[in-house]
XYZ file of C-alpha atoms in Angstrom:
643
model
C 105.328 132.128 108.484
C 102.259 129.987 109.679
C 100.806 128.083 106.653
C 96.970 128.890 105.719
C 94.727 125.268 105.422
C 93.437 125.880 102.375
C 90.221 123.498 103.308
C 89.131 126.131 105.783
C 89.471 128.893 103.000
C 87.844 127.215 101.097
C 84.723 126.552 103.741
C 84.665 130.178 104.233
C 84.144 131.301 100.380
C 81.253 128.957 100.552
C 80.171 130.072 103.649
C 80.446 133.415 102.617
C 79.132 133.271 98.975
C 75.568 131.781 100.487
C 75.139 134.596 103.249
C 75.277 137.212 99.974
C 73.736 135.319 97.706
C 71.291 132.817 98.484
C 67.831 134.065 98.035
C 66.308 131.521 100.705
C 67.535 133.596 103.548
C 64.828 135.893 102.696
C 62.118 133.658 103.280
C 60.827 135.604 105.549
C 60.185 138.374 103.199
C 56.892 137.660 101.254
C 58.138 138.660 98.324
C 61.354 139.799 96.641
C 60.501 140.988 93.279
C 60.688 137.835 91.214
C 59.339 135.148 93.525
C 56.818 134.885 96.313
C 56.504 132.454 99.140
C 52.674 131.399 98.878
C 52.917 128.312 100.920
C 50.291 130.214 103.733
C 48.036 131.037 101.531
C 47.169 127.359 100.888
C 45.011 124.966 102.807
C 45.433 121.452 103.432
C 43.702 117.892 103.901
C 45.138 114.737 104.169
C 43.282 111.528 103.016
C 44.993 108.883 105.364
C 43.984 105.817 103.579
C 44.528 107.441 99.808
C 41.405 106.356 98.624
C 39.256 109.314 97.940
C 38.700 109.568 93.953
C 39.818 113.341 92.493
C 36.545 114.470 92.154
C 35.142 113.605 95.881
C 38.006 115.438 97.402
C 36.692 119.119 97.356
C 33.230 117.480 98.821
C 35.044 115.019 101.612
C 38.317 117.009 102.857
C 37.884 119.071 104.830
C 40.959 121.732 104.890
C 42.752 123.638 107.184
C 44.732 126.644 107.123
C 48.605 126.076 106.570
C 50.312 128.907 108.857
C 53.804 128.926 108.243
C 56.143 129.310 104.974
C 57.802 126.054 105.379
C 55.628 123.452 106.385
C 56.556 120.343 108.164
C 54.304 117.065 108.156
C 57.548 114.498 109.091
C 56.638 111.044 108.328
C 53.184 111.233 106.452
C 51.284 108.416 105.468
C 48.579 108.760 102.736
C 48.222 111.781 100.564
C 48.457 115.147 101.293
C 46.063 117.022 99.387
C 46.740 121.553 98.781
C 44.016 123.442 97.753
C 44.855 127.268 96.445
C 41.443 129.143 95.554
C 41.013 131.422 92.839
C 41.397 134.779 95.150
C 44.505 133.679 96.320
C 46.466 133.535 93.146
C 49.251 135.773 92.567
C 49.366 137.784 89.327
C 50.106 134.728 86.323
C 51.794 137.371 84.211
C 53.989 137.528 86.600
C 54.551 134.513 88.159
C 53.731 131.951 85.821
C 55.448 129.153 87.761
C 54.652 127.368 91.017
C 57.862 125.935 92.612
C 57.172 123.223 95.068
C 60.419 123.834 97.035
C 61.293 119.776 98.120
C 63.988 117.278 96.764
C 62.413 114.422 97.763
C 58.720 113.794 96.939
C 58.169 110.079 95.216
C 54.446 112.038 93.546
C 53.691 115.028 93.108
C 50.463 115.795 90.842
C 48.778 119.510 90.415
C 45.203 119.291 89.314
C 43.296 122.502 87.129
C 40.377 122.439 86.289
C 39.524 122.818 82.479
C 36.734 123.674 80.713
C 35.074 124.107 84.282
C 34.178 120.227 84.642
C 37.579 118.264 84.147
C 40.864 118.510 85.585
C 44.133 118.328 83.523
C 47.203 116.746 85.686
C 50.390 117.628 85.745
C 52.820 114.662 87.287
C 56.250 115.214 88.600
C 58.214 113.611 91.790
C 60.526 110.597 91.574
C 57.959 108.409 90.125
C 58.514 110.820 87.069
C 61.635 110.657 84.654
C 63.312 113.771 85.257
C 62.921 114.788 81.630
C 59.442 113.757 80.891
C 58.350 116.606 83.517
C 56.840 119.370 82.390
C 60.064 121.556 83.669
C 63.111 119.505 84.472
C 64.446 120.955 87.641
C 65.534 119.163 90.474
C 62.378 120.550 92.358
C 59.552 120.190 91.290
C 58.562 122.820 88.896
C 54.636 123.532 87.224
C 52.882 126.120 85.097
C 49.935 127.717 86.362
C 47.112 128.324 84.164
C 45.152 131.266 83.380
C 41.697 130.514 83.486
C 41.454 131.331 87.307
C 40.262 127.544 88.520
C 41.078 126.311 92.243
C 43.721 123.774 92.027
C 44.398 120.688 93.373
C 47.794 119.114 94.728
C 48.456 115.760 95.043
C 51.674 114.666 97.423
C 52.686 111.161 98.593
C 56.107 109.936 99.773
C 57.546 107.815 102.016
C 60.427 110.100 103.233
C 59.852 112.722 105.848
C 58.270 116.096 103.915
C 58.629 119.213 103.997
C 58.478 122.250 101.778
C 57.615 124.944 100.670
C 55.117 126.907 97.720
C 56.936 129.476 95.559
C 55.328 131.315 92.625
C 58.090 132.183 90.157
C 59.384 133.040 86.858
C 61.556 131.473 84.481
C 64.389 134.315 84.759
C 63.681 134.161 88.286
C 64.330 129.925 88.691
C 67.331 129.959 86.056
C 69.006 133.380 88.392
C 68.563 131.077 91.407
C 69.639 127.876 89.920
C 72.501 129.283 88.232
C 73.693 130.970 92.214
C 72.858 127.424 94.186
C 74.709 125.756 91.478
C 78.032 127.356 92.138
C 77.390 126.928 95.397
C 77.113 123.542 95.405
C 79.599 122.955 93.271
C 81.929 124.635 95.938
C 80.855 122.443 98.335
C 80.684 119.044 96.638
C 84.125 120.158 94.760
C 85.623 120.666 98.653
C 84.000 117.602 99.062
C 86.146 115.874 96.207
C 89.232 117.397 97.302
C 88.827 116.035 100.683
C 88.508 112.866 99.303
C 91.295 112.967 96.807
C 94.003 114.318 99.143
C 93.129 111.939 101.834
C 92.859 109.082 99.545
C 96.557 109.732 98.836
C 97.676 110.004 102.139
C 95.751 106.990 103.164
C 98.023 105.082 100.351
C 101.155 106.302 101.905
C 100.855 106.171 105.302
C 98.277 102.847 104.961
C 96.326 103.617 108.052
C 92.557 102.388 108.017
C 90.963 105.441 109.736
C 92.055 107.127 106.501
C 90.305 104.687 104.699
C 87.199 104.884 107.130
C 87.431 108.362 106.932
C 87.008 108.387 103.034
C 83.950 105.975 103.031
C 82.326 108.514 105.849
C 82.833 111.474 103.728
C 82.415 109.806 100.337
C 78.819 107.895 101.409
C 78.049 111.776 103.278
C 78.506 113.288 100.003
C 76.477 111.235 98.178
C 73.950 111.639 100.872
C 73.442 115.125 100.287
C 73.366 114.762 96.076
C 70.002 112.887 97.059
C 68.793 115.443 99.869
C 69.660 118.318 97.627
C 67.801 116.791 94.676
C 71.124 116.569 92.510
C 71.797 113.089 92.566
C 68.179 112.534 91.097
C 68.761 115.135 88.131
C 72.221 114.586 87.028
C 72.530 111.140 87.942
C 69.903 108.923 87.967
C 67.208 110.691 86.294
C 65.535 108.013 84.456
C 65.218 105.902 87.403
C 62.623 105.945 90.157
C 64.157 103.391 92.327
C 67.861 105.022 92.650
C 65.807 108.341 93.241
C 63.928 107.058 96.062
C 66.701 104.952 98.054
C 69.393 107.507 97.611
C 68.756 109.321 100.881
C 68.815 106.023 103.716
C 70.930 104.102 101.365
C 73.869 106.318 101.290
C 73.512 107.659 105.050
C 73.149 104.255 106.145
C 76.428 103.843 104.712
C 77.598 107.138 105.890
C 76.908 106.302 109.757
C 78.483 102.614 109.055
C 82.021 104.309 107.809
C 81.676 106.993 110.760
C 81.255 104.333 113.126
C 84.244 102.432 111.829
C 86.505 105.509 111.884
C 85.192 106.541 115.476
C 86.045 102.882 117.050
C 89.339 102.464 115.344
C 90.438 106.532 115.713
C 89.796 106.535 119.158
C 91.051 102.677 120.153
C 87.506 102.130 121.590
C 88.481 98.428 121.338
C 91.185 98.910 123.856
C 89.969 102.159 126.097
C 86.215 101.106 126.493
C 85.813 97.498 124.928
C 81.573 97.495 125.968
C 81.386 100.549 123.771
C 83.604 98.887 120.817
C 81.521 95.989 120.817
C 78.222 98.648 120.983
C 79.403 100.136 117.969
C 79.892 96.889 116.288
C 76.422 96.546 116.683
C 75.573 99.998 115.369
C 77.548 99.190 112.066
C 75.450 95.896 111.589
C 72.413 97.623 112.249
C 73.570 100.795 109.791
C 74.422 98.070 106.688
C 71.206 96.382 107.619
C 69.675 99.521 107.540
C 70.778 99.866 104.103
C 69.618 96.386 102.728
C 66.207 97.477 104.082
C 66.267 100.765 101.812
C 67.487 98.211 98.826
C 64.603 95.973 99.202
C 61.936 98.883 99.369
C 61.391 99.866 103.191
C 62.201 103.289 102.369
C 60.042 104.842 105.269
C 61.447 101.907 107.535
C 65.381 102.465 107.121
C 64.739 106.463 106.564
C 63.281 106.343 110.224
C 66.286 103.617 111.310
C 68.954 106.453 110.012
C 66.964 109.040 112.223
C 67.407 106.770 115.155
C 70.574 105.402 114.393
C 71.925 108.724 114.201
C 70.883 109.800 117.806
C 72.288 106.116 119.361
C 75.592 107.066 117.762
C 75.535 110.552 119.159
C 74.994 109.929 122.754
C 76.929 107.133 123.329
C 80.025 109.037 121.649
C 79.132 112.200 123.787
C 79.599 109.448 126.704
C 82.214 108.151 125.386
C 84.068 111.957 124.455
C 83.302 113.417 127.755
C 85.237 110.284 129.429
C 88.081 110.878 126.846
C 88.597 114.616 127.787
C 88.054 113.594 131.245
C 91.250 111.147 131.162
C 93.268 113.975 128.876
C 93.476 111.620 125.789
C 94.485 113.800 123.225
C 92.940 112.575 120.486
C 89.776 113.142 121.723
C 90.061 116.838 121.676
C 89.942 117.413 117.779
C 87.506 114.478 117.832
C 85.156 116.109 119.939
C 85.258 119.541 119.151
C 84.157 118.521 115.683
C 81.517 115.778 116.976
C 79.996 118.811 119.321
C 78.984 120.695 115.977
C 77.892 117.230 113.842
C 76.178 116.345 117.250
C 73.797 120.229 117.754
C 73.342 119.408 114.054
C 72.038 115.963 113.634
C 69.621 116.947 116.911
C 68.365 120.059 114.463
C 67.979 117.820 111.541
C 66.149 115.006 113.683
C 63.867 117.839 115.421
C 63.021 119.150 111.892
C 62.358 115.832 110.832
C 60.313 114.536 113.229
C 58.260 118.063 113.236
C 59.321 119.021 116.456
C 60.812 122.506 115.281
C 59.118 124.776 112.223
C 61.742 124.317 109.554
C 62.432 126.362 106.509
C 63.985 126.427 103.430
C 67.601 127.188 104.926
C 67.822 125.074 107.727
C 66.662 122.096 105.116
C 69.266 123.013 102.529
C 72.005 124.339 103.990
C 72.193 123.074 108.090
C 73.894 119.779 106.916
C 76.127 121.100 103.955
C 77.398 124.344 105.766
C 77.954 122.369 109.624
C 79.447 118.976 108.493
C 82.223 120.698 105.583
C 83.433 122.440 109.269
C 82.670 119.127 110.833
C 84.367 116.820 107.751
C 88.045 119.699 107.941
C 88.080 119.288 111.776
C 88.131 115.399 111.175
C 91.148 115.960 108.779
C 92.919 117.952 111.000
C 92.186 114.780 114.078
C 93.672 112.866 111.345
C 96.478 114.690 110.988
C 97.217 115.521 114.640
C 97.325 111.500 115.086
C 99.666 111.293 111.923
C 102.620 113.948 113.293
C 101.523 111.557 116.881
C 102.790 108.738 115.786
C 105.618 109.866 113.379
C 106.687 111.225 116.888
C 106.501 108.693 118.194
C 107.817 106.410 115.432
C 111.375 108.856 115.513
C 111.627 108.090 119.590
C 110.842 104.142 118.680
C 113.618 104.650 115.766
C 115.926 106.976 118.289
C 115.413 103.930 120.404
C 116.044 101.382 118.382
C 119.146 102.897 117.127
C 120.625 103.387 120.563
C 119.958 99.672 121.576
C 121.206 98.570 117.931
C 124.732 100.778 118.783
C 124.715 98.897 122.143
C 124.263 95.272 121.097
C 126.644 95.730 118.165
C 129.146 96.665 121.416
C 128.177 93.799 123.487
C 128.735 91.654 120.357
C 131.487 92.465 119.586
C 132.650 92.059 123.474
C 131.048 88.602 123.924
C 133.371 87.534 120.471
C 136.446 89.128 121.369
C 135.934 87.561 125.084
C 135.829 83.742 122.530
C 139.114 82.258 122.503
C 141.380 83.312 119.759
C 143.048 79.869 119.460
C 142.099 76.601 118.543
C 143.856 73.880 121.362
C 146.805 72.140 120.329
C 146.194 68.823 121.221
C 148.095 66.144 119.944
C 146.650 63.358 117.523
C 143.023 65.556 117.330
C 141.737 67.734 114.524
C 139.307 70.042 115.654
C 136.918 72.412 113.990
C 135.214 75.101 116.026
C 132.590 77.256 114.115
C 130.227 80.075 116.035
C 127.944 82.438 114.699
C 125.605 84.821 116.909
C 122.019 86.139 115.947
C 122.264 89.734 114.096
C 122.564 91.408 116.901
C 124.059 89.705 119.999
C 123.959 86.055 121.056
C 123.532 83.663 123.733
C 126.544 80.809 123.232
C 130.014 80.639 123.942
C 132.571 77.893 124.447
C 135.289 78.027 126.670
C 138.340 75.487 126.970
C 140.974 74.545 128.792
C 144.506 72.012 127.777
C 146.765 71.091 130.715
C 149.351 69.329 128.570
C 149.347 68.513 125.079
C 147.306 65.578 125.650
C 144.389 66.811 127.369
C 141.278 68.949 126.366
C 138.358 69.782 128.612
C 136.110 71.738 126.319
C 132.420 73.191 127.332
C 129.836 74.751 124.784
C 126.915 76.717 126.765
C 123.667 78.355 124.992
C 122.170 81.264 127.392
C 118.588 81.520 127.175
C 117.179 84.936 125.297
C 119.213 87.389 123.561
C 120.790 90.498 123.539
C 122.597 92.068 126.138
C 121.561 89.866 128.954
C 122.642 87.282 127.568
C 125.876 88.471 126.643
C 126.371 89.064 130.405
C 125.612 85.772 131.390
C 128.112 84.205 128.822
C 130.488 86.200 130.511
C 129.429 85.015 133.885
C 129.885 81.308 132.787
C 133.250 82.089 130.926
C 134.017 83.296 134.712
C 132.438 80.003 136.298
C 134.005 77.511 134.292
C 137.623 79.178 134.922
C 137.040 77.612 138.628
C 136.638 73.866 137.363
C 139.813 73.829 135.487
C 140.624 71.474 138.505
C 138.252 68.965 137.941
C 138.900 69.231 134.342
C 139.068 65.115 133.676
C 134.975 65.207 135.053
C 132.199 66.413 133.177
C 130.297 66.579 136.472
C 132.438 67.787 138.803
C 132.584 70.881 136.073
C 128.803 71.068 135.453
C 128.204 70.709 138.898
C 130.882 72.963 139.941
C 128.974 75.937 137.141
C 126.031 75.574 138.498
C 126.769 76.982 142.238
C 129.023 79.676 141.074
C 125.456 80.333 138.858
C 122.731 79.563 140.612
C 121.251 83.246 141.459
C 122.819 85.286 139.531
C 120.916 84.289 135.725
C 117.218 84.791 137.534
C 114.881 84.953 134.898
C 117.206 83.352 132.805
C 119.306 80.153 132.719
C 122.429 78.089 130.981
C 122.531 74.937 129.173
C 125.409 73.021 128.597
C 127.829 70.281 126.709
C 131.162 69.337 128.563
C 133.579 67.101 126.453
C 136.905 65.540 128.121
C 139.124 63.696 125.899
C 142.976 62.269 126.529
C 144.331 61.639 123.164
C 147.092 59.678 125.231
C 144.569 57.110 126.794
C 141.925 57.324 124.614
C 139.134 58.296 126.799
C 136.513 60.342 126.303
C 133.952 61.815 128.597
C 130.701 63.680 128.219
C 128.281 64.904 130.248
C 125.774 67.798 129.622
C 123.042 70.076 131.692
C 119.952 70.349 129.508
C 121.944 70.596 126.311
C 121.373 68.673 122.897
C 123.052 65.690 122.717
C 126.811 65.094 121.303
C 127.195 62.523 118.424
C 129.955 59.687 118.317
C 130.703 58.616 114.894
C 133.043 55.641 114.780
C 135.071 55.043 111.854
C 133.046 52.173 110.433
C 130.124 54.822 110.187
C 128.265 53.953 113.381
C 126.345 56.377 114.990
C 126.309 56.592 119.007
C 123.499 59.828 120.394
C 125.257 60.416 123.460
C 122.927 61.327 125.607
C 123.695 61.535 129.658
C 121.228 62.745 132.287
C 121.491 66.311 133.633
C 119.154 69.289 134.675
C 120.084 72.948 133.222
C 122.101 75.203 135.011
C 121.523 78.373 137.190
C 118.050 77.734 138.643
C 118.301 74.418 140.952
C 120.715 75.269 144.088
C 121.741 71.482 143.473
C 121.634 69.644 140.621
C 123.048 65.905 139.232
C 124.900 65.476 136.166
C 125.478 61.951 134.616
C 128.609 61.005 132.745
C 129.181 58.762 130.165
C 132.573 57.570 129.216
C 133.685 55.441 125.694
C 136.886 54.163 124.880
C 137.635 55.812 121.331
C 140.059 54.973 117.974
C 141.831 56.547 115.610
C 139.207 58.246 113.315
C 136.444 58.200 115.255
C 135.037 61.480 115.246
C 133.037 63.604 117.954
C 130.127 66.204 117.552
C 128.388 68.493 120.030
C 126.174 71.417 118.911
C 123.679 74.190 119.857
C 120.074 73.661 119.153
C 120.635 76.431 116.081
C 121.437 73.500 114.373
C 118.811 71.200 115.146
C 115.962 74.252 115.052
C 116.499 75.243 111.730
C 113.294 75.463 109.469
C 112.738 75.559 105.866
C 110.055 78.039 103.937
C 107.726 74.960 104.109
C 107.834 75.208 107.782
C 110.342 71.719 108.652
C 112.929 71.157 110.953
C 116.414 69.913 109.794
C 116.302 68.010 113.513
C 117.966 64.772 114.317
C 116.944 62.967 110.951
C 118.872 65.738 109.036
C 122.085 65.797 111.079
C 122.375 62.404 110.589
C 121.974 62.088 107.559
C 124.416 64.620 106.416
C 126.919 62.684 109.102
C 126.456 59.267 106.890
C 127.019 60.780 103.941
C 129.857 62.969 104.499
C 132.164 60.055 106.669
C 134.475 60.458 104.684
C 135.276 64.217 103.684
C 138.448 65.316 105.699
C 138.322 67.051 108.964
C 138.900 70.951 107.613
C 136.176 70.198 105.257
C 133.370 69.160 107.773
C 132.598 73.116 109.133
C 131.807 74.509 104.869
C 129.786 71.394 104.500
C 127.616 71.261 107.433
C 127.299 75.017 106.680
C 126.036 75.040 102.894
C 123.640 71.779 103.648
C 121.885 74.154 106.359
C 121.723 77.055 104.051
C 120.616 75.018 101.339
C 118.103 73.079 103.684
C 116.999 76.729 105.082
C 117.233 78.568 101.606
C 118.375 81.655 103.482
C 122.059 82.509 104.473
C 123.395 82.115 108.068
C 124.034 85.329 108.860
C 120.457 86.107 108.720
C 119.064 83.353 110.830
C 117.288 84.395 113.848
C 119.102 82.237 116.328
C 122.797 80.662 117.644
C 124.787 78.429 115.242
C 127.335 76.757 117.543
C 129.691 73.327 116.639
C 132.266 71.658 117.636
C 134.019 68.619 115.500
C 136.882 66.560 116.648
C 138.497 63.953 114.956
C 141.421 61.725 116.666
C 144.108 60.776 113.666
């Protein structure tokens, strides 16, 4: 059975309960019992510089006819003055109340004249404490008096205005409130949800479009508490500044988040870098936007989020179309959902700007109603990209798996191909210790014993990992078994490797230690081919780096191994290695190296031979503080001692 989002049921009821219930979408209806649009019936004048005293303005304005229900005047500077005349007043016993129909005014005063000569003022807007009006509403809400005076409005504000003049009564405003209010609530409480649910997913699967996505809808929300007048009432409603910033502060903010989640949901950085780095720009400009609202430009940054908004748009329409173009699927949900935020935000900015008539509607409900679709078609982008890559993460895992099974195989192959016998070689102790990366490694050793006097014994390190590695040990296991004539020359063998190699380890290549030793005569040879050097320890406790010339093997068609030959005595005791050894780093980022081998060869001289492999072992471990098994590379020695 297909599961029911219940985000979109939700956006229905809401949808739903407004086109039922919402009184506003009668505006076109003069009147509907208990209230009556009277915005036409007043006239206006507007004093640019707002210097004209109260009592001058009936003699110097001169006004004009408003013609609509709604009126828009955008971006005013100075004061808007209404007149109403007597003959125009509706019936006071029944409409007692005149409802200027705007959230955000900063001043609003209404003038009557008493007595016939002076006016008494009534002062509401933001300037006002909400409480200290005359009605706390989150409009702005005066009683009319009876004596039959014209009156006087006063409006300034430095946010774009519009609104509209409703006589009403008090069981009239508290009917209305009380239906707006649970609508609202069903909105902002979807709102909340939204937040909440993606909040937790964004701790779980810790991806930062979640986390952009959150600050987009969180800073959207609080965006439309200030345009709907809430976030001044319940809020903040002793303070005039909050009041007045709420609007560009918090869409500032808004259009910074969305341009954050846009970039990093759609890998702008990566698909179209100019436009990532456009966007950066955009953000800046949105958070300066904001520090602009802070500091008082409030008709400055209410403007910048106008303009910011339409940048955003059509470079993302751009940058959408391209997506769709190329069959990126995460554009689809994107852009379906930035179509509808896109026809909206070019409403709002032509009802702003007074391009288009507006109304009480489109003012309160275009943004609400559009971006809750907009805001669920973002989750479900979200969510699309979330089963995306947990697809994808089950192939990568799949994957991995697979490879894991295979290099366990070769591993195991590559050690089982290791001789299973240590040579027995008269008058020499030997210990042999080798331990692969977790998964498969790149050394091996091979030897080879004539007579029971004789050892010719070679310890390679393949360059890389895994399985092609393992197939190149194999190779040189294969190479070396055609130098076991030339076993008493280090480069005769080396050089010997190299040709049956050179060609087949392209990209990769071998490096090598080859150790002769006759027990009977009591010569040793070494020679190597890139390797680390071997160690001579005589039984006094000298030292000798061995350290012959000699390129690696597998890329040069030729190449020219030195040899280096010592006489040695009972005792004296031999050491060649893998870099593992050598490489090894601490948490503090230092290298055992050369200084560390040495001096854990000084001062274990005289532990016996069996001992030597635990020891070296423990003072790498201890020197590492993590366990060899788990070491990221090779760990190859070899130890010989002639008694």
């Amino acid at each position: 059975m297909k599961k029911t989002n219940p985000t979109k049921i939700l956006f229905f009821i809401l949808l739903s309960a407004f086109l039922f219930t919402n009184p506003l979408l009668s505006e076109t209806q003069n009147d509907i019992g208990e209230r009556i649009i009277h915005t036409n019936k007043f006239t206006y004048w507007i004093d640019p510089t707002s210097s004209v005293p109260l009592g001058s303005v009936l003699k110097t304005g001169e006004f004009s006819k408003i013609t609509t229900d709604f009126v828009n005047f955008g971006f005013l500077e100075g004061t808007l003055w209404l007149k109403l005349d007597p003959k125009d007043f509706p019936d006071p016993a029944k409409y007692p109340l005149l409802l200027i129909q705007a959230h955000n005014i900063d001043s609003v005063e209404l003038f009557h004249k008493h007595d016939g000569n002076t006016y008494i003022v009534s002062k509401s807007g933001h300037i006002q404490p909400v409480f200290q009006r005359e009605i706390p509403h989150r409009n702005f809400v005066f009683r009319i008096g009876h004596e039959r005076e014209t009156i006087l409005i006063a409006i300034r504000s430095e946010i774009s205005l519009q609104f509209a003049l409703v006589f009403t009564n008090q069981r009239n405003l508290q009917r209305e409130d009380y239906i707006t209010q649970w609508i609202y609530g069903l909105f902002f409480g979807s709102l909340g949800i939204i937040i909440l649910y993606n909040l937790a997913i964004a701790f779980f699967v810790r991806d930062r479009n979640y986390f952009y996505y959150i600050g987009y809808v969180l800073f959207f929300g609080l965006g439309q508490l200030s345009l709907l007048g809430f976030w001044g009432y319940f809020f903040v409603p002793e303070s005039y500044f909050w009041k007045r910033i709420g609007i560009p502060v918090f869409f500032s903010l808004c259009l910074f988040f969305f341009v954050l989640f846009t970039s990093n949901f759609l890998k702008l950085k990566v698909r179209v870098p100019k436009i990532a780095r456009f966007y950066q720009v955009l953000g800046l400009f949105s958070l300066l936007n904001a520090m602009i609202a802070l500091f008082g430009g409030i008709s400055k940054a209410s403007i910048g989020v106008s303009w910011l908004s339409v940048f955003i748009c059509l470079s993302l329409l751009g940058v959408l179309i391209w997506g769709v173009y190329k069959r990126i699927r995460s554009f689809y949900y994107f852009g379906f959902a930035f179509v509808l935020l896109l026809l909206t935000c070019i409403v709002y900015g032509l009802l702003k700007f007074a391009i288009l008539p507006s109304n009480p509607f489109l003012e309160e409900m275009l943004f609400p109603i559009a971006s809750l679709a907009d805001i669920t078609l973002f989750a479900f982008a979200l969510a699309d990209r979330i089963q995306l890559l947990r697809q994808e993460k089950d192939i990568a895992l799949a994957q991995v798996t697979s490879l894991r099974k295979e290099r366990k195989i070769s591993r195991d192959i590559l050690m089982q191909s290791l001789p299973k016998t240590i040579p027995d070689v008269k008058n020499l102790q030997m210990q042999i210790y080798i331990q692969p990366m977790k998964d498969v490694g790149g050394d091996f050793y091979e030897y080879f014993s004539p007579n029971p006097y004789e050892l010719g014994i070679v310890l390679c390190d393949v360059s890389g990992h895994g399985i092609p590695a393992s197939l190149i040990s194999a190779m040189g296991k294969v190479a070396f078994t055609t130098q076991k004539d030339n076993i008493s020359s280090p480069k005769q063998v080396l050089e010997g490797m190299n040709r049956v190699l050179y060609g087949n380890c392209n990209p990769q290549y071998v490096t090598a230690s080859y150790v002769y030793l006759n027990t009977s005569t009591k010569v040793w040879r070494f020679g190597r081919a890139g390797h680390p050097s071997a160690y001579l320890q005589r039984v006094g406790g000298e030292i000798i780096k061995v350290h012959p010339k000699g390129k690696i093997i597998g890329v040069f068609p030729e190449i020219q191994i030195e040899e280096i030959t010592y006489k040695v005595e009972p005792k004296d005791r031999i050491l060649i290695l893998s870099d593992g050894v050598l490489e090894s780093f601490n948490p503090e980022g230092e290298m055992y190296g050369e200084a560390g081998l040495l001096e854990f060869l000084k001062a274990n001289r005289e532990i016996p031979n069996h001992l030597f492999k635990v020891k070296l072992i423990q003072d790498l471990e201890s020197f590492s503080k993590t366990e060899i098994k788990d070491w990221d590379d090779d760990l190859t020695f070899i130890f010989l001692e002639l008694v």
